[in-house]
Each structure stands twice: as C-alpha cells, then as structure tokens.
Amino acid sequence: MTRHEDSDALVFFGASGDLAFKQIFPALYQMVRKGGLNVPIIGVAKSGWTIDNLRQRARESLERHAGRLDEAVFTRLVERMQYIDGDYRDIATFRRLRALLKDAKRPLHYLAIPPSLFRDVAEALHQAGCAEGARVVIEKPFGRNLASAQSLNQLLLRYFPEPAIFRIDHFLGKEAVENLLFFRFANTFLEPVWNRNYVHSVQIIMTEAFGVQGRGRLYDELGAIRDVVQNHLLEVVAFLAMEPPVRTEAEPLRNEQVKVFEAIPPIDPRHIVRGQYKGYRQEDGVNPASKMETFAAICLEVDSWRWTGVPFLIFAGKSMPVTATEVIVKLKKSPLWKLPVGSNYFRFRLGPDFSLSLGAQVKRPGAPMEPAPVELSAMKLDATGELAPYERLLTDAMRGDPMLFVRQDAVEAAWRIVEPILGGGAPLYEYDPGSWGPAEAARLAEHAGGWHHPAPNS
Ligand code: NDP
C-alpha cells in the first residue's frame, strides 16, 4: 500500500456506542458535507439493529451534535452507509464484512470499541481476509501499562505494518494543540528564550468542572493518570519541549516527540499527589472502596540539553471549579532594580476556547516606578474553518497521514514515564467537589510560585 493512497471504505466498529454517537457520526457528516468522503461506510455493532436503526441513530446524533441538519447532506451520508449486526467474537461477523467490502483494497477499520476487544477484532480481521492492505484506527486507552501496550503493539504488528496503524489521541487533532508547535517554530523571537536559561517553569493544567458523567465503570478502571496524563498531557509536554523537526512531516516530527519522552525519567512517586473527589465512590459503576484518582498533580523533568532543571508541572482533575486546559510557560524574573516585578509568561489556552497571551509588566500609572501586570492577548482566534478533532483525525487516517497519530515507540515511551505512579502507591487525598483539589498538591508547585488556576474564559 502506498502511504498516501486514500482508503476506499470506512468501517467503524462500535456503531451503537457512546463515542460513535458523540463524535463519529458528526465527523462523518462533516466529511460528507465537504465532499471528502465518497466511499462505502460500514457500521458494525451487536445490538440486533438493522440499517434503519443505524440511520435513525445517526440522525439523533446529528440533531444533538451537528447544529442545523442539512437534509441533503444527511441523505448523502446515509446512502453510503451499510450495517453489519454481529458479535466481534464470532468470525461470521467478519466474513460478512469481507463480502460487503467487495473489491475495496484499502479499507480503514476504526475500532471504536472497548479496549478488551481490540485483540479479538484485529485477529478476526486478519482471519477473514479484511486486514490485507487495510488501515486500522485504535481508540485510547492504548494498553493499561507498558507491558500491555507492548503486547498490543506486537499483536497489531502481526497483521498491520506500523504505517497502517493509527493510534488516536483526539488531543492531537485539536487546532490549539497543533498551534503550540506552529507558534514555537514559526516565530523567531521565541527561540532565544525557549530554554532553561530563560524559562523558569512550565505548567500544563487540565481541569474539568464535572465528574464521571455516567461513565463511572470505565473511568474507575482508568483514573486520571491513564485517562489524560499518559496520553493528552504528555503529548502537550512533547510539543512544548521538542527540538524543531528537520521537516514538517510525520516521521521527523514523531522522532522529536519520542526524544522528549526518552529524556523524561520515570516519575518518582514522591513527585505526584493523587486526589479523589468526595462522592466519587457513590457514582454509578464505581467501586464503593475505589482508590482510583480523579486528580493528579505531578512534577517531572525533561532531562535534555534545552530543559534540564526546568520543572514541568502537570495538574489534572475532575470536579474542579472550571473546565479549561491551559499551558503556562513562565520566564525567569527581570532583576530590574530589585523591584517586586512578576514574571513574564506565555499562556496558551487550549480549551474550551482558544487563545494565546503574553504576560508582561508595565509601570503602574501615577505610582513612582511600581510594576503592574498586564496581559497582551496575542490572539483570540477565529474558529471559522476549524475542523473538530475527530473530523480532522479521521480525514487524515483516510488519507494515510500519520502525523497526528501516536507511533509505537512514543506510546511505549509515554507508558514508561508513568509506570512508577500507576499502581496507586502514592497516597490518595480526598477533596471537595468544586475545589482546586487536595491542599497537599501545593508543595509540588512551591518552587514555581504556586499552581496556576485557569479562569472560566480566556
Ligand atoms: P461503548 O461501551 O459505548 O460502546 C462500545 C461498542 O462496542 C458498542 O457499539 C457495543 O455494542 C460494542 N460491543 C461491545 N462488545 C461487543 C461484542 N462482543 N461484539 C460486538 N460489539 C460489541 O464504548 P464507547 O463508545 O464509549 O468507547 C469506545 C472506545 O472509544 C473505547 O476504547 C473508549 O475507551 C474510547 N473512547 C471513548 C470516548 C467517549 O467519549 N465515549 C472518548 C475517548 C475514547 P452494543 O452496544 O450493541 O453492545
């Protein structure tokens, strides 16, 4: 298969699932609307459905998530859809898929299914002759630890070559996250200060003003470290810390990403504070004695020429006062006349809205040489033309472009970093819902001037 030949069919397993409802139907609809998806779309599930149920589910999903529904686009979408009802543990399901694929030579199989089924589905695709020439998209979480990720990689690589495997991390499909890279390497003013000589500390903050939202059973198997730190937040660290790739292409970029992960020593359990919000254990599906963390504050190092000695602080929590994802890159203080000036910083707002600000100091009007902090909002970006992450990533996968997907060595290197803090060895502190997490987390950010708390809006 040539890497950039488009896929000629799109199969999505888990058609009756939550992810399909929230993300996949809206992504497919937008792809059809823009004329970029003209191939058969085959949904697979085991709900006893017919094609009419699938179409009805697509309509309900779009009415909920796609704004005003354009009936002509919807008709084009559902005309391309076909449906297979069957169990993933039954090879007959995949024989039917083989028959429906007809002469498709480069199908894309999207495994939007519980991770416990990835192996069965990959093996069955191979056995039924659906894997040859195909691409496969794997949802997160990719493994539960280093050993299981390695074993899943080995299995997949038996049936699919690495360029045909697309490990999805929807964070990489976010415009604001990609902009971190662009901003860093497209602006020459940044390079002289973007290193240990000028940067004081880096904070990556992801807070959610909600709990497990009915997904308690799944979340209780993951916790904050597996759910967002090992993947989303370490990807952001890599984008912030990497060296410029030699070309803006997938492999040079992914090489630099892996180098960052390799420069991060496995996290010392003394450098994490875990928390659980009060009431979590009473959530549906959660073990009433659960020790799973819904909050993690972590201090790590990137032990590279550029970054050694600069603390990278990660803060992730549920049931916090606001929903926001922000990065603060704080510079060292100016020695100006020993005045108590604050630091300069860059603030990247990655969600839910998108902005970039520079924190600066000016003279307070009237007062004799006293500083006042100001924030220069460098951009409040217009989101017109922006693709939702799943639309962006599915479009890329259909084209065979792996740039925004996670390569085997990166996924394993990221697990290696969090491995020492996965077992629940670090103490777990309770915190009040709606607070900024356990007070014990403060010590990790003392040397960085305390934790940054994002505001509700940019
Ligand atoms: P769900 O549990 O909602 O859906 C899973 C799908 O798998 C359903 O269509 C279900 O069919 C099907 N299924 C389960 N067992 C079998 C089987 N033996 N044979 C055939 N079909 C089966 O999961 P989600 O949609 O929430 O998640 C899917 C994947 O996406 C997971 O890997 C998850 O971690 C990942 N993900 C989900 C997110 C979300 O917001 N939902 C966010 C990020 C990642 P049926 O209903 O008929 O049993």
Short mmCIF file of C-alpha atoms and ligand atoms in Angstrom, two decimals:
data_model
loop_
_atom_site.label_atom_id
_atom_site.label_comp_id
_atom_site.label_asym_id
_atom_site.label_seq_id
_atom_site.Cartn_x
_atom_site.Cartn_y
_atom_site.Cartn_z
CA MET A 1 0.00 0.00 0.00
CA THR A 2 1.36 3.44 -0.86
CA ARG A 3 1.18 5.50 2.27
CA HIS A 4 -0.82 8.37 0.91
CA GLU A 5 -3.35 6.50 -1.17
CA ASP A 6 -6.83 7.20 0.16
CA SER A 7 -8.78 4.46 1.87
CA ASP A 8 -11.61 3.15 -0.26
CA ALA A 9 -14.03 2.10 2.51
CA LEU A 10 -14.57 3.15 6.11
CA VAL A 11 -15.65 0.53 8.62
CA PHE A 12 -16.48 1.57 12.15
CA PHE A 13 -16.82 -0.99 14.88
CA GLY A 14 -18.85 0.17 17.88
CA ALA A 15 -21.56 1.84 15.78
CA SER A 16 -24.06 1.63 18.64
CA GLY A 17 -21.60 3.02 21.19
CA ASP A 18 -21.26 6.31 23.01
CA LEU A 19 -18.23 7.51 21.03
CA ALA A 20 -19.97 6.87 17.73
CA PHE A 21 -22.96 8.86 18.94
CA LYS A 22 -20.97 11.81 20.29
CA GLN A 23 -18.10 12.05 17.83
CA ILE A 24 -18.08 9.66 14.87
CA PHE A 25 -21.44 10.45 13.23
CA PRO A 26 -20.80 14.22 13.45
CA ALA A 27 -17.31 13.73 11.96
CA LEU A 28 -18.63 11.57 9.10
CA TYR A 29 -21.39 14.10 8.40
CA GLN A 30 -18.89 16.96 8.10
CA MET A 31 -16.61 14.87 5.90
CA VAL A 32 -19.52 14.08 3.56
CA ARG A 33 -20.66 17.72 3.62
CA LYS A 34 -17.25 18.88 2.48
CA GLY A 35 -17.13 16.27 -0.27
CA GLY A 36 -14.21 14.40 1.28
CA LEU A 37 -15.93 11.09 1.97
CA ASN A 38 -17.27 9.30 -1.10
CA VAL A 39 -16.71 5.69 -0.13
CA PRO A 40 -18.86 3.00 1.45
CA ILE A 41 -19.29 3.49 5.22
CA ILE A 42 -19.96 0.29 7.13
CA GLY A 43 -21.12 0.36 10.76
CA VAL A 44 -20.73 -2.77 12.89
CA ALA A 45 -22.41 -3.46 16.24
CA LYS A 46 -24.21 -6.26 18.02
CA SER A 47 -27.36 -4.53 19.12
CA GLY A 48 -29.77 -6.52 16.91
CA TRP A 49 -30.13 -3.46 14.68
CA THR A 50 -30.99 -3.05 11.03
CA ILE A 51 -29.66 -0.38 8.69
CA ASP A 52 -32.74 1.71 9.53
CA ASN A 53 -31.75 1.72 13.22
CA LEU A 54 -28.25 2.85 12.27
CA ARG A 55 -29.65 5.68 10.15
CA GLN A 56 -32.01 6.68 12.94
CA ARG A 57 -29.12 6.68 15.43
CA ALA A 58 -27.08 8.84 13.03
CA ARG A 59 -29.97 11.31 12.78
CA GLU A 60 -30.35 11.51 16.57
CA SER A 61 -26.61 12.02 16.99
CA LEU A 62 -26.51 14.79 14.39
CA GLU A 63 -29.60 16.55 15.73
CA ARG A 64 -27.84 16.63 19.10
CA HIS A 65 -24.32 17.47 17.98
CA ALA A 66 -24.14 18.91 14.46
CA GLY A 67 -26.21 22.05 14.78
CA ARG A 68 -28.70 22.58 11.95
CA LEU A 69 -29.04 19.39 9.93
CA ASP A 70 -28.77 19.77 6.15
CA GLU A 71 -31.13 17.05 4.87
CA ALA A 72 -29.34 16.78 1.50
CA VAL A 73 -26.02 16.09 3.24
CA PHE A 74 -27.70 13.68 5.64
CA THR A 75 -29.19 11.78 2.68
CA ARG A 76 -25.76 11.56 1.03
CA LEU A 77 -24.32 10.24 4.30
CA VAL A 78 -26.92 7.55 4.97
CA GLU A 79 -26.98 6.42 1.33
CA ARG A 80 -23.34 5.42 1.74
CA MET A 81 -24.00 3.57 5.00
CA GLN A 82 -24.31 -0.15 5.41
CA TYR A 83 -24.69 -2.12 8.60
CA ILE A 84 -23.50 -5.45 9.95
CA ASP A 85 -25.03 -6.83 13.11
CA GLY A 86 -22.87 -9.39 14.86
CA ASP A 87 -20.63 -10.28 17.73
CA TYR A 88 -16.93 -9.43 17.49
CA ARG A 89 -16.08 -12.81 18.95
CA ASP A 90 -17.82 -14.57 16.04
CA ILE A 91 -15.80 -14.94 12.85
CA ALA A 92 -19.04 -14.97 10.81
CA THR A 93 -19.35 -11.21 11.53
CA PHE A 94 -16.05 -10.62 9.73
CA ARG A 95 -16.88 -12.93 6.82
CA ARG A 96 -19.96 -10.79 6.24
CA LEU A 97 -17.77 -7.73 6.38
CA ARG A 98 -15.40 -9.25 3.81
CA ALA A 99 -18.36 -9.83 1.49
CA LEU A 100 -19.65 -6.26 1.96
CA LEU A 101 -16.22 -4.77 1.29
CA LYS A 102 -16.40 -6.29 -2.21
CA ASP A 103 -13.38 -5.10 -4.16
CA ALA A 104 -12.22 -2.44 -1.66
CA LYS A 105 -8.43 -2.73 -1.47
CA ARG A 106 -7.58 -0.22 1.26
CA PRO A 107 -10.37 -0.23 3.82
CA LEU A 108 -9.97 1.71 7.05
CA HIS A 109 -11.17 -0.12 10.15
CA TYR A 110 -11.94 2.14 13.07
CA LEU A 111 -12.05 0.20 16.36
CA ALA A 112 -14.32 2.42 18.48
CA ILE A 113 -14.87 -0.45 20.90
CA PRO A 114 -13.93 -1.43 24.45
CA PRO A 115 -10.14 -1.99 24.60
CA SER A 116 -10.72 -5.57 25.80
CA LEU A 117 -11.92 -6.35 22.25
CA PHE A 118 -9.03 -4.83 20.25
CA ARG A 119 -7.19 -8.16 20.07
CA ASP A 120 -10.20 -10.23 19.02
CA VAL A 121 -11.15 -7.77 16.31
CA ALA A 122 -7.61 -7.42 14.92
CA GLU A 123 -7.22 -11.20 14.77
CA ALA A 124 -10.64 -11.73 13.20
CA LEU A 125 -9.99 -9.05 10.58
CA HIS A 126 -6.88 -10.95 9.60
CA GLN A 127 -8.56 -14.36 9.59
CA ALA A 128 -11.44 -13.15 7.43
CA GLY A 129 -9.10 -11.51 4.91
CA CYS A 130 -10.10 -7.93 5.84
CA ALA A 131 -6.65 -6.83 7.08
CA GLU A 132 -4.62 -7.01 3.93
CA GLY A 133 -3.92 -3.53 2.53
CA ALA A 134 -6.09 -2.06 5.30
CA ARG A 135 -5.50 0.66 7.87
CA VAL A 136 -6.64 0.36 11.46
CA VAL A 137 -7.53 3.16 13.86
CA ILE A 138 -7.24 2.25 17.55
CA GLU A 139 -9.02 4.23 20.23
CA LYS A 140 -7.45 5.12 23.53
CA PRO A 141 -6.55 3.87 26.07
CA PHE A 142 -3.79 2.02 24.26
CA GLY A 143 -2.96 -0.56 26.93
CA ARG A 144 -3.13 -0.22 30.71
CA ASN A 145 0.59 -0.09 31.33
CA LEU A 146 3.84 -0.61 29.47
CA ALA A 147 3.59 -4.41 29.27
CA SER A 148 0.03 -4.44 27.91
CA ALA A 149 0.82 -1.68 25.39
CA GLN A 150 3.84 -3.64 24.17
CA SER A 151 1.78 -6.80 23.86
CA LEU A 152 -1.00 -4.98 21.96
CA ASN A 153 1.59 -3.45 19.64
CA GLN A 154 3.10 -6.86 18.96
CA LEU A 155 -0.29 -8.29 18.13
CA LEU A 156 -1.28 -5.45 15.81
CA LEU A 157 2.08 -5.51 14.05
CA ARG A 158 1.49 -9.16 13.21
CA TYR A 159 -1.42 -8.15 10.99
CA PHE A 160 -0.76 -4.49 10.08
CA PRO A 161 2.51 -2.70 9.27
CA GLU A 162 3.26 0.32 11.52
CA PRO A 163 2.33 2.91 8.82
CA ALA A 164 -1.14 1.31 8.67
CA ILE A 165 -1.75 1.63 12.45
CA PHE A 166 -3.31 4.89 13.63
CA ARG A 167 -3.36 5.20 17.44
CA ILE A 168 -5.76 8.01 18.06
CA ASP A 169 -5.33 10.71 20.70
CA HIS A 170 -8.00 13.27 19.92
CA PHE A 171 -5.96 15.97 21.70
CA LEU A 172 -3.53 15.90 18.78
CA GLY A 173 -6.43 16.73 16.47
CA LYS A 174 -7.13 19.98 18.32
CA GLU A 175 -6.25 23.11 16.40
CA ALA A 176 -4.98 24.77 19.59
CA VAL A 177 -2.58 21.91 20.34
CA GLU A 178 -1.20 21.91 16.82
CA ASN A 179 -0.76 25.64 17.17
CA LEU A 180 1.66 25.09 20.06
CA LEU A 181 4.03 23.58 17.53
CA PHE A 182 3.35 26.18 14.91
CA PHE A 183 3.77 29.09 17.29
CA ARG A 184 7.03 27.71 18.61
CA PHE A 185 8.70 27.13 15.30
CA ALA A 186 7.20 29.92 13.19
CA ASN A 187 8.31 32.76 15.49
CA THR A 188 11.99 33.62 15.69
CA PHE A 189 11.53 35.83 18.76
CA LEU A 190 10.73 32.76 20.79
CA GLU A 191 13.76 30.59 20.14
CA PRO A 192 16.33 32.58 22.17
CA VAL A 193 14.21 32.34 25.33
CA TRP A 194 12.69 28.89 24.88
CA ASN A 195 15.17 27.01 27.05
CA ARG A 196 16.49 26.53 30.59
CA ASN A 197 18.33 29.87 30.51
CA TYR A 198 15.09 31.86 30.38
CA VAL A 199 12.23 29.52 31.23
CA HIS A 200 11.55 29.25 34.95
CA SER A 201 8.82 26.59 34.91
CA VAL A 202 6.10 25.12 32.73
CA GLN A 203 2.60 24.20 33.88
CA ILE A 204 0.10 22.10 31.96
CA ILE A 205 -3.32 22.33 33.55
CA MET A 206 -6.44 20.39 32.59
CA THR A 207 -9.44 20.87 34.83
CA GLU A 208 -12.99 19.62 34.36
CA ALA A 209 -15.94 21.11 36.20
CA PHE A 210 -17.76 17.77 36.09
CA GLY A 211 -17.33 14.28 37.47
CA VAL A 212 -17.54 10.97 35.61
CA GLN A 213 -20.79 11.82 33.81
CA GLY A 214 -22.35 8.36 33.92
CA ARG A 215 -19.12 6.68 32.75
CA GLY A 216 -18.06 5.64 36.25
CA ARG A 217 -17.39 1.99 35.43
CA LEU A 218 -14.99 2.83 32.63
CA TYR A 219 -13.33 5.70 34.48
CA ASP A 220 -12.78 3.60 37.59
CA GLU A 221 -10.59 1.26 35.53
CA LEU A 222 -8.50 4.20 34.33
CA GLY A 223 -8.16 7.13 36.70
CA ALA A 224 -6.64 10.49 35.83
CA ILE A 225 -3.12 9.22 35.03
CA ARG A 226 -4.26 6.70 32.42
CA ASP A 227 -7.15 8.82 31.18
CA VAL A 228 -5.37 12.10 30.46
CA VAL A 229 -1.76 12.23 31.71
CA GLN A 230 -0.15 9.29 29.86
CA ASN A 231 -1.62 10.47 26.57
CA HIS A 232 -3.04 14.03 26.22
CA LEU A 233 -0.87 15.90 28.69
CA LEU A 234 2.41 14.16 27.85
CA GLU A 235 1.71 14.91 24.17
CA VAL A 236 1.46 18.57 25.13
CA VAL A 237 4.77 18.31 27.03
CA ALA A 238 6.36 16.85 23.89
CA PHE A 239 5.07 19.70 21.70
CA LEU A 240 6.37 22.26 24.18
CA ALA A 241 9.76 20.67 24.72
CA MET A 242 10.73 19.12 21.37
CA GLU A 243 13.51 20.30 19.09
CA PRO A 244 12.47 21.57 15.68
CA PRO A 245 11.81 18.63 13.37
CA VAL A 246 14.02 18.60 10.28
CA ARG A 247 10.91 18.67 8.10
CA THR A 248 7.22 19.25 8.84
CA GLU A 249 6.39 15.68 8.05
CA ALA A 250 5.11 12.85 10.16
CA GLU A 251 8.26 10.87 10.87
CA PRO A 252 10.68 13.74 11.65
CA LEU A 253 8.03 15.19 13.96
CA ARG A 254 7.33 11.89 15.66
CA ASN A 255 11.08 11.28 16.08
CA GLU A 256 11.39 14.53 18.04
CA GLN A 257 8.36 13.65 20.13
CA VAL A 258 9.91 10.32 21.11
CA LYS A 259 13.20 12.03 22.00
CA VAL A 260 11.35 14.21 24.52
CA PHE A 261 9.71 11.17 26.10
CA GLU A 262 13.07 9.43 26.29
CA ALA A 263 14.51 12.46 28.09
CA ILE A 264 11.83 12.31 30.82
CA PRO A 265 12.86 9.99 33.66
CA PRO A 266 10.11 7.72 35.05
CA ILE A 267 8.15 9.81 37.54
CA ASP A 268 9.22 9.43 41.14
CA PRO A 269 6.12 8.54 43.28
CA ARG A 270 7.20 11.32 45.68
CA HIS A 271 6.56 13.79 42.87
CA ILE A 272 2.86 13.09 42.48
CA VAL A 273 -0.12 13.99 44.64
CA ARG A 274 -3.24 11.95 43.90
CA GLY A 275 -6.73 13.05 44.85
CA GLN A 276 -10.29 11.75 44.70
CA TYR A 277 -13.34 13.99 44.90
CA LYS A 278 -15.77 13.37 47.73
CA GLY A 279 -18.76 11.44 46.42
CA TYR A 280 -16.81 9.67 43.63
CA ARG A 281 -17.26 6.28 45.28
CA GLN A 282 -21.03 6.74 45.23
CA GLU A 283 -21.08 7.33 41.46
CA ASP A 284 -22.81 4.64 39.36
CA GLY A 285 -20.40 1.91 38.29
CA VAL A 286 -17.63 2.98 40.69
CA ASN A 287 -16.30 0.50 43.24
CA PRO A 288 -17.51 1.79 46.67
CA ALA A 289 -13.97 1.17 48.02
CA SER A 290 -12.22 2.61 44.96
CA LYS A 291 -8.71 4.01 45.41
CA MET A 292 -8.66 5.42 41.88
CA GLU A 293 -7.51 9.00 41.48
CA THR A 294 -9.71 11.65 39.88
CA PHE A 295 -6.95 14.22 40.37
CA ALA A 296 -3.20 14.13 39.81
CA ALA A 297 -0.59 16.83 40.35
CA ILE A 298 2.83 15.84 39.06
CA CYS A 299 6.28 17.36 38.79
CA LEU A 300 8.52 15.94 36.11
CA GLU A 301 11.77 16.83 34.42
CA VAL A 302 12.81 16.85 30.81
CA ASP A 303 16.43 15.93 31.17
CA SER A 304 17.70 17.35 27.90
CA TRP A 305 20.28 19.97 26.94
CA ARG A 306 17.50 22.52 26.48
CA TRP A 307 15.41 21.79 29.55
CA THR A 308 17.38 20.25 32.36
CA GLY A 309 16.49 21.88 35.70
CA VAL A 310 13.18 23.36 34.49
CA PRO A 311 10.19 21.87 36.33
CA PHE A 312 7.33 20.68 34.11
CA LEU A 313 4.24 20.59 36.28
CA ILE A 314 1.07 18.73 35.36
CA PHE A 315 -2.27 19.30 37.07
CA ALA A 316 -5.34 17.30 36.03
CA GLY A 317 -8.58 16.95 37.88
CA LYS A 318 -12.30 16.31 37.77
CA SER A 319 -14.97 18.21 39.73
CA MET A 320 -12.89 21.38 39.69
CA PRO A 321 -14.23 24.96 39.65
CA VAL A 322 -13.86 25.38 35.84
CA THR A 323 -13.41 23.38 32.68
CA ALA A 324 -10.25 24.56 30.99
CA THR A 325 -6.96 23.40 29.56
CA GLU A 326 -4.06 25.83 29.74
CA VAL A 327 -0.32 25.90 29.44
CA ILE A 328 1.76 28.48 31.28
CA VAL A 329 5.38 28.90 30.29
CA LYS A 330 6.83 31.20 32.93
CA LEU A 331 10.07 33.06 32.30
CA LYS A 332 12.65 33.99 34.90
CA LYS A 333 12.17 37.35 36.59
CA SER A 334 13.80 40.53 35.45
CA PRO A 335 16.35 41.81 38.00
CA LEU A 336 15.04 45.36 37.43
CA TRP A 337 16.24 47.46 40.40
CA LYS A 338 15.22 44.62 42.64
CA LEU A 339 11.60 45.73 42.33
CA PRO A 340 8.96 43.08 43.12
CA VAL A 341 8.03 42.57 39.46
CA GLY A 342 6.13 39.48 38.41
CA SER A 343 7.36 37.17 35.70
CA ASN A 344 6.76 37.29 32.01
CA TYR A 345 4.86 34.27 30.78
CA PHE A 346 3.16 32.79 27.77
CA ARG A 347 -0.34 31.48 28.37
CA PHE A 348 -1.78 29.10 25.82
CA ARG A 349 -5.46 28.43 26.24
CA LEU A 350 -6.13 25.05 24.58
CA GLY A 351 -9.76 24.60 25.56
CA PRO A 352 -12.67 25.01 25.65
CA ASP A 353 -11.79 28.25 23.83
CA PHE A 354 -8.51 29.05 22.16
CA SER A 355 -6.21 31.99 22.78
CA LEU A 356 -2.61 32.96 23.31
CA SER A 357 -1.48 35.63 25.76
CA LEU A 358 1.77 37.15 26.87
CA GLY A 359 2.06 38.23 30.49
CA ALA A 360 4.11 41.42 30.84
CA GLN A 361 4.90 44.14 33.37
CA VAL A 362 4.24 47.86 32.91
CA LYS A 363 4.60 50.83 35.19
CA ARG A 364 1.59 51.42 37.40
CA PRO A 365 0.24 54.84 36.36
CA GLY A 366 0.95 57.57 38.89
CA ALA A 367 2.90 55.50 41.36
CA PRO A 368 6.65 56.04 41.37
CA MET A 369 8.17 53.13 39.46
CA GLU A 370 5.81 50.45 40.69
CA PRO A 371 5.04 47.47 38.48
CA ALA A 372 1.58 46.42 37.30
CA PRO A 373 0.95 43.17 35.46
CA VAL A 374 -0.79 43.25 32.08
CA GLU A 375 -1.70 40.52 29.68
CA LEU A 376 -1.31 41.11 25.97
CA SER A 377 -3.76 38.84 24.28
CA ALA A 378 -1.80 37.98 21.20
CA MET A 379 -4.76 36.36 19.51
CA LYS A 380 -8.31 35.43 20.08
CA LEU A 381 -8.51 33.05 17.24
CA ASP A 382 -11.40 32.93 14.87
CA ALA A 383 -12.53 29.32 14.72
CA THR A 384 -14.03 29.56 11.22
CA GLY A 385 -12.68 26.73 9.12
CA GLU A 386 -11.53 24.79 12.16
CA LEU A 387 -12.14 21.05 12.00
CA ALA A 388 -13.39 19.20 15.06
CA PRO A 389 -10.65 16.82 16.26
CA TYR A 390 -12.40 13.62 15.16
CA GLU A 391 -13.15 15.02 11.72
CA ARG A 392 -9.55 16.12 11.34
CA LEU A 393 -8.10 12.81 12.51
CA LEU A 394 -10.45 10.57 10.54
CA THR A 395 -9.78 12.62 7.42
CA ASP A 396 -6.02 12.23 7.98
CA ALA A 397 -6.32 8.50 8.63
CA MET A 398 -8.38 8.01 5.45
CA ARG A 399 -5.56 9.75 3.58
CA GLY A 400 -2.90 7.69 5.33
CA ASP A 401 -1.28 10.70 7.02
CA PRO A 402 0.05 9.57 10.42
CA MET A 403 1.44 12.93 11.58
CA LEU A 404 -1.13 13.47 14.34
CA PHE A 405 -1.24 9.86 15.49
CA VAL A 406 0.95 8.23 18.10
CA ARG A 407 3.71 5.89 16.92
CA GLN A 408 4.50 2.62 18.65
CA ASP A 409 7.73 3.83 20.28
CA ALA A 410 6.04 7.02 21.54
CA VAL A 411 3.16 5.18 23.16
CA GLU A 412 5.56 2.81 24.91
CA ALA A 413 7.92 5.61 25.99
CA ALA A 414 4.96 7.50 27.49
CA TRP A 415 3.91 4.43 29.48
CA ARG A 416 7.49 4.07 30.72
CA ILE A 417 7.28 7.60 32.19
CA VAL A 418 4.12 6.98 34.22
CA GLU A 419 4.79 3.32 35.08
CA PRO A 420 6.06 4.01 38.65
CA ILE A 421 2.94 6.03 39.55
CA LEU A 422 0.32 3.66 38.14
CA GLY A 423 -0.03 1.18 40.98
CA GLY A 424 -1.73 3.55 43.39
CA GLY A 425 1.39 3.55 45.62
CA ALA A 426 1.22 7.29 46.26
CA PRO A 427 -1.26 8.33 48.97
CA LEU A 428 -4.74 9.41 47.90
CA TYR A 429 -6.28 12.57 49.38
CA GLU A 430 -9.96 13.48 49.30
CA TYR A 431 -11.04 16.89 48.05
CA ASP A 432 -14.31 18.78 47.90
CA PRO A 433 -16.08 18.86 44.55
CA GLY A 434 -15.75 22.34 43.12
CA SER A 435 -12.39 22.96 44.82
CA TRP A 436 -8.89 23.03 43.26
CA GLY A 437 -8.03 19.61 44.64
CA PRO A 438 -6.23 18.49 47.79
CA ALA A 439 -4.14 21.10 49.64
CA GLU A 440 -1.24 18.61 49.66
CA ALA A 441 -0.67 19.36 45.94
CA ALA A 442 0.61 22.85 46.79
CA ARG A 443 4.08 21.60 47.79
CA LEU A 444 4.80 20.36 44.25
CA ALA A 445 4.46 23.86 42.79
CA GLU A 446 6.01 25.86 45.63
CA HIS A 447 9.25 26.44 43.71
CA ALA A 448 7.23 27.53 40.67
CA GLY A 449 5.26 30.21 42.50
CA GLY A 450 2.18 28.03 43.11
CA TRP A 451 -0.32 26.37 40.81
CA HIS A 452 -1.97 28.38 38.08
CA HIS A 453 -5.77 28.25 38.27
CA PRO A 454 -7.43 28.90 34.92
CA ALA A 455 -10.32 31.35 34.63
CA PRO A 456 -13.69 30.25 33.17
CA ASN A 457 -12.98 32.19 29.96
CA SER A 458 -9.85 33.06 28.05
P1 NDP B 1 -19.41 1.82 24.44
O1 NDP B 1 -19.33 0.82 25.55
O2 NDP B 1 -20.46 2.88 24.49
O3 NDP B 1 -19.59 1.11 23.03
C1 NDP B 1 -18.88 0.02 22.66
C2 NDP B 1 -19.43 -0.59 21.39
O4 NDP B 1 -18.87 -1.88 21.30
C3 NDP B 1 -20.94 -0.74 21.32
O5 NDP B 1 -21.32 -0.48 19.98
C4 NDP B 1 -21.12 -2.19 21.69
O6 NDP B 1 -22.24 -2.76 21.06
C5 NDP B 1 -19.92 -2.80 21.07
N1 NDP B 1 -19.59 -4.10 21.64
C6 NDP B 1 -19.19 -4.39 22.89
N2 NDP B 1 -18.95 -5.71 22.98
C7 NDP B 1 -19.20 -6.25 21.76
C8 NDP B 1 -19.11 -7.55 21.19
N3 NDP B 1 -18.67 -8.63 21.89
N4 NDP B 1 -19.45 -7.73 19.90
C9 NDP B 1 -19.88 -6.68 19.16
N5 NDP B 1 -19.98 -5.43 19.65
C10 NDP B 1 -19.64 -5.22 20.91
O7 NDP B 1 -17.95 2.42 24.33
P2 NDP B 1 -17.55 3.88 23.83
O8 NDP B 1 -18.23 4.15 22.52
O9 NDP B 1 -17.73 4.84 24.93
O10 NDP B 1 -15.99 3.73 23.62
C11 NDP B 1 -15.42 3.07 22.52
C12 NDP B 1 -13.92 3.25 22.56
O11 NDP B 1 -13.63 4.63 22.45
C13 NDP B 1 -13.26 2.79 23.86
O12 NDP B 1 -11.99 2.28 23.55
C14 NDP B 1 -13.12 4.06 24.66
O13 NDP B 1 -12.07 4.00 25.58
C15 NDP B 1 -12.82 5.05 23.54
N6 NDP B 1 -13.16 6.42 23.87
C16 NDP B 1 -14.43 6.79 24.18
C17 NDP B 1 -14.74 8.10 24.47
C18 NDP B 1 -16.15 8.53 24.74
O14 NDP B 1 -16.35 9.73 24.99
N7 NDP B 1 -17.12 7.64 24.70
C19 NDP B 1 -13.69 9.15 24.49
C20 NDP B 1 -12.38 8.67 24.11
C21 NDP B 1 -12.14 7.35 23.83
P3 NDP B 1 -23.60 -2.98 21.90
O15 NDP B 1 -23.97 -1.62 22.41
O16 NDP B 1 -24.52 -3.49 20.89
O17 NDP B 1 -23.23 -3.94 22.99
#
